[in-house]
Amino acid sequence: MGSGELDARTQELIAIGASITAHCQPCLTYHVASARSQSVDEADIRAAMEIGQRVEKGSLAAMRRFAESVVDGPTPNASACCGGTASPGGRKCCS
């Protein structure tokens, strides 16, 4: 069984993929530089970026299907978003 902790190089590779998925350009710049400073192989950096791009592509496809189902389905309850509260803290979903 593992220690539950990831080494710094692995953390940076995960952060690179997450930066791509989150569309965070400053994050990607930071984490690629950090990975390079730890001598992470360029091929590993590119592999992490490709994984992030695959996750992003899958997420986008799922959102498109969901959006189509919302548009094509029954009219959503207006109080479920923006006009009503959507979180336990009482915040509106768009605020």
GROMACS .gro file of N, CA and C in nm, residues 3-79:
model
  231
    3SER      N    1   0.200   0.538   0.037
    3SER     CA    2   0.202   0.632   0.149
    3SER      C    3   0.089   0.733   0.142
    4GLY      N    4   0.023   0.742   0.027
    4GLY     CA    5  -0.083   0.841   0.010
    4GLY      C    6  -0.029   0.975  -0.034
    5GLU      N    7   0.101   0.985  -0.052
    5GLU     CA    8   0.163   1.109  -0.097
    5GLU      C    9   0.228   1.086  -0.233
    6LEU      N   10   0.213   1.182  -0.320
    6LEU     CA   11   0.276   1.175  -0.451
    6LEU      C   12   0.404   1.258  -0.449
    7ASP      N   13   0.504   1.211  -0.522
    7ASP     CA   14   0.627   1.290  -0.528
    7ASP      C   15   0.601   1.419  -0.607
    8ALA      N   16   0.690   1.514  -0.592
    8ALA     CA   17   0.672   1.648  -0.651
    8ALA      C   18   0.661   1.642  -0.803
    9ARG      N   19   0.736   1.554  -0.866
    9ARG     CA   20   0.732   1.542  -1.012
    9ARG      C   21   0.595   1.494  -1.058
   10THR      N   22   0.540   1.394  -0.990
   10THR     CA   23   0.407   1.344  -1.025
   10THR      C   24   0.302   1.450  -1.002
   11GLN      N   25   0.314   1.524  -0.893
   11GLN     CA   26   0.220   1.633  -0.866
   11GLN      C   27   0.222   1.736  -0.978
   12GLU      N   28   0.340   1.770  -1.027
   12GLU     CA   29   0.349   1.868  -1.136
   12GLU      C   30   0.287   1.814  -1.264
   13LEU      N   31   0.307   1.686  -1.294
   13LEU     CA   32   0.247   1.629  -1.414
   13LEU      C   33   0.094   1.631  -1.405
   14ILE      N   34   0.041   1.599  -1.288
   14ILE     CA   35  -0.104   1.606  -1.268
   14ILE      C   36  -0.151   1.750  -1.284
   15ALA      N   37  -0.078   1.844  -1.227
   15ALA     CA   38  -0.115   1.985  -1.236
   15ALA      C   39  -0.111   2.034  -1.381
   16ILE      N   40  -0.019   1.983  -1.460
   16ILE     CA   41  -0.013   2.020  -1.602
   16ILE      C   42  -0.141   1.975  -1.673
   17GLY      N   43  -0.180   1.850  -1.652
   17GLY     CA   44  -0.303   1.801  -1.714
   17GLY      C   45  -0.425   1.878  -1.667
   18ALA      N   46  -0.430   1.907  -1.537
   18ALA     CA   47  -0.543   1.983  -1.481
   18ALA      C   48  -0.546   2.125  -1.536
   19SER      N   49  -0.430   2.185  -1.557
   19SER     CA   50  -0.424   2.320  -1.612
   19SER      C   51  -0.483   2.324  -1.753
   20ILE      N   52  -0.453   2.223  -1.832
   20ILE     CA   53  -0.511   2.214  -1.967
   20ILE      C   54  -0.662   2.202  -1.957
   21THR      N   55  -0.709   2.112  -1.873
   21THR     CA   56  -0.853   2.089  -1.860
   21THR      C   57  -0.926   2.213  -1.810
   22ALA      N   58  -0.861   2.289  -1.722
   22ALA     CA   59  -0.923   2.409  -1.665
   22ALA      C   60  -0.904   2.533  -1.753
   23HIS      N   61  -0.832   2.518  -1.864
   23HIS     CA   62  -0.805   2.632  -1.954
   23HIS      C   63  -0.731   2.743  -1.882
   24CYS      N   64  -0.642   2.706  -1.791
   24CYS     CA   65  -0.570   2.806  -1.712
   24CYS      C   66  -0.429   2.825  -1.768
   25GLN      N   67  -0.413   2.926  -1.851
   25GLN     CA   68  -0.284   2.951  -1.914
   25GLN      C   69  -0.175   2.986  -1.813
   26PRO      N   70  -0.200   3.073  -1.716
   26PRO     CA   71  -0.094   3.100  -1.617
   26PRO      C   72  -0.057   2.975  -1.537
   27CYS      N   73  -0.156   2.891  -1.508
   27CYS     CA   74  -0.129   2.767  -1.435
   27CYS      C   75  -0.038   2.676  -1.517
   28LEU      N   76  -0.071   2.660  -1.645
   28LEU     CA   77   0.009   2.574  -1.731
   28LEU      C   78   0.153   2.626  -1.741
   29THR      N   79   0.169   2.755  -1.761
   29THR     CA   80   0.302   2.815  -1.769
   29THR      C   81   0.381   2.785  -1.642
   30TYR      N   82   0.318   2.806  -1.527
   30TYR     CA   83   0.383   2.783  -1.398
   30TYR      C   84   0.423   2.637  -1.382
   31HIS      N   85   0.329   2.545  -1.407
   31HIS     CA   86   0.355   2.404  -1.378
   31HIS      C   87   0.453   2.341  -1.477
   32VAL      N   88   0.451   2.386  -1.603
   32VAL     CA   89   0.552   2.336  -1.698
   32VAL      C   90   0.690   2.383  -1.654
   33ALA      N   91   0.703   2.509  -1.616
   33ALA     CA   92   0.832   2.560  -1.568
   33ALA      C   93   0.878   2.486  -1.443
   34SER      N   94   0.784   2.460  -1.353
   34SER     CA   95   0.818   2.388  -1.230
   34SER      C   96   0.863   2.245  -1.260
   35ALA      N   97   0.792   2.179  -1.352
   35ALA     CA   98   0.830   2.043  -1.391
   35ALA      C   99   0.969   2.042  -1.453
   36ARG      N  100   0.994   2.138  -1.540
   36ARG     CA  101   1.127   2.146  -1.604
   36ARG      C  102   1.236   2.171  -1.501
   37SER      N  103   1.207   2.253  -1.400
   37SER     CA  104   1.308   2.281  -1.297
   37SER      C  105   1.340   2.157  -1.214
   38GLN      N  106   1.249   2.059  -1.217
   38GLN     CA  107   1.272   1.933  -1.147
   38GLN      C  108   1.321   1.824  -1.242
   39SER      N  109   1.362   1.866  -1.361
   39SER     CA  110   1.417   1.776  -1.464
   39SER      C  111   1.317   1.670  -1.510
   40VAL      N  112   1.188   1.705  -1.510
   40VAL     CA  113   1.088   1.613  -1.565
   40VAL      C  114   1.111   1.607  -1.716
   41ASP      N  115   1.109   1.488  -1.770
   41ASP     CA  116   1.133   1.466  -1.912
   41ASP      C  117   1.027   1.536  -1.996
   42GLU      N  118   1.070   1.598  -2.107
   42GLU     CA  119   0.978   1.669  -2.197
   42GLU      C  120   0.868   1.576  -2.248
   43ALA      N  121   0.902   1.450  -2.273
   43ALA     CA  122   0.801   1.355  -2.321
   43ALA      C  123   0.693   1.334  -2.215
   44ASP      N  124   0.731   1.332  -2.088
   44ASP     CA  125   0.633   1.317  -1.981
   44ASP      C  126   0.545   1.441  -1.969
   45ILE      N  127   0.605   1.559  -1.988
   45ILE     CA  128   0.527   1.683  -1.985
   45ILE      C  129   0.424   1.682  -2.098
   46ARG      N  130   0.468   1.644  -2.217
   46ARG     CA  131   0.375   1.638  -2.331
   46ARG      C  132   0.267   1.532  -2.309
   47ALA      N  133   0.303   1.420  -2.249
   47ALA     CA  134   0.204   1.316  -2.221
   47ALA      C  135   0.099   1.367  -2.123
   48ALA      N  136   0.141   1.441  -2.022
   48ALA     CA  137   0.046   1.498  -1.926
   48ALA      C  138  -0.047   1.597  -1.995
   49MET      N  139   0.008   1.676  -2.088
   49MET     CA  140  -0.074   1.771  -2.162
   49MET      C  141  -0.176   1.697  -2.249
   50GLU      N  142  -0.134   1.589  -2.312
   50GLU     CA  143  -0.224   1.512  -2.397
   50GLU      C  144  -0.337   1.450  -2.315
   51ILE      N  145  -0.305   1.401  -2.197
   51ILE     CA  146  -0.409   1.345  -2.110
   51ILE      C  147  -0.509   1.454  -2.073
   52GLY      N  148  -0.460   1.572  -2.037
   52GLY     CA  149  -0.549   1.685  -2.006
   52GLY      C  150  -0.638   1.720  -2.124
   53GLN      N  151  -0.583   1.716  -2.244
   53GLN     CA  152  -0.661   1.745  -2.364
   53GLN      C  153  -0.768   1.639  -2.387
   54ARG      N  154  -0.737   1.513  -2.359
   54ARG     CA  155  -0.838   1.407  -2.374
   54ARG      C  156  -0.950   1.424  -2.274
   55VAL      N  157  -0.916   1.457  -2.150
   55VAL     CA  158  -1.018   1.481  -2.048
   55VAL      C  159  -1.105   1.599  -2.088
   56GLU      N  160  -1.041   1.706  -2.134
   56GLU     CA  161  -1.114   1.825  -2.179
   56GLU      C  162  -1.209   1.790  -2.292
   57LYS      N  163  -1.163   1.713  -2.389
   57LYS     CA  164  -1.245   1.675  -2.504
   57LYS      C  165  -1.366   1.593  -2.458
   58GLY      N  166  -1.344   1.499  -2.367
   58GLY     CA  167  -1.454   1.418  -2.315
   58GLY      C  168  -1.554   1.501  -2.238
   59SER      N  169  -1.504   1.595  -2.159
   59SER     CA  170  -1.591   1.683  -2.081
   59SER      C  171  -1.675   1.771  -2.173
   60LEU      N  172  -1.613   1.824  -2.278
   60LEU     CA  173  -1.684   1.909  -2.373
   60LEU      C  174  -1.793   1.830  -2.445
   61ALA      N  175  -1.761   1.708  -2.486
   61ALA     CA  176  -1.861   1.625  -2.554
   61ALA      C  177  -1.978   1.594  -2.462
   62ALA      N  178  -1.949   1.564  -2.336
   62ALA     CA  179  -2.057   1.536  -2.239
   62ALA      C  180  -2.142   1.660  -2.216
   63MET      N  181  -2.080   1.778  -2.208
   63MET     CA  182  -2.157   1.901  -2.188
   63MET      C  183  -2.244   1.931  -2.309
   64ARG      N  184  -2.193   1.907  -2.428
   64ARG     CA  185  -2.275   1.929  -2.548
   64ARG      C  186  -2.397   1.838  -2.547
   65ARG      N  187  -2.377   1.711  -2.511
   65ARG     CA  188  -2.492   1.619  -2.504
   65ARG      C  189  -2.591   1.666  -2.399
   66PHE      N  190  -2.540   1.709  -2.284
   66PHE     CA  191  -2.626   1.757  -2.177
   66PHE      C  192  -2.703   1.880  -2.221
   67ALA      N  193  -2.634   1.975  -2.285
   67ALA     CA  194  -2.700   2.098  -2.331
   67ALA      C  195  -2.811   2.065  -2.429
   68GLU      N  196  -2.786   1.973  -2.519
   68GLU     CA  197  -2.890   1.933  -2.614
   68GLU      C  198  -3.009   1.871  -2.542
   69SER      N  199  -2.983   1.791  -2.439
   69SER     CA  200  -3.093   1.728  -2.365
   69SER      C  201  -3.175   1.833  -2.291
   70VAL      N  202  -3.109   1.939  -2.242
   70VAL     CA  203  -3.180   2.047  -2.173
   70VAL      C  204  -3.268   2.122  -2.271
   71VAL      N  205  -3.214   2.152  -2.389
   71VAL     CA  206  -3.289   2.227  -2.490
   71VAL      C  207  -3.402   2.142  -2.546
   72ASP      N  208  -3.376   2.014  -2.570
   72ASP     CA  209  -3.475   1.926  -2.632
   72ASP      C  210  -3.575   1.869  -2.533
   73GLY      N  211  -3.544   1.876  -2.404
   73GLY     CA  212  -3.630   1.816  -2.302
   73GLY      C  213  -3.738   1.911  -2.255
   74PRO      N  214  -3.804   1.874  -2.146
   74PRO     CA  215  -3.908   1.962  -2.090
   74PRO      C  216  -3.846   2.092  -2.039
   75THR      N  217  -3.927   2.195  -2.029
   75THR     CA  218  -3.881   2.325  -1.981
   75THR      C  219  -3.830   2.309  -1.838
   76PRO      N  220  -3.707   2.352  -1.813
   76PRO     CA  221  -3.653   2.340  -1.677
   76PRO      C  222  -3.728   2.430  -1.579
   77ASN      N  223  -3.726   2.391  -1.454
   77ASN     CA  224  -3.787   2.469  -1.349
   77ASN      C  225  -3.702   2.595  -1.329
   78ALA      N  226  -3.761   2.711  -1.352
   78ALA     CA  227  -3.687   2.837  -1.344
   78ALA      C  228  -3.630   2.862  -1.205
   79SER      N  229  -3.695   2.810  -1.101
   79SER     CA  230  -3.645   2.834  -0.966
   79SER      C  231  -3.522   2.750  -0.934
   0.00000   0.00000   0.00000
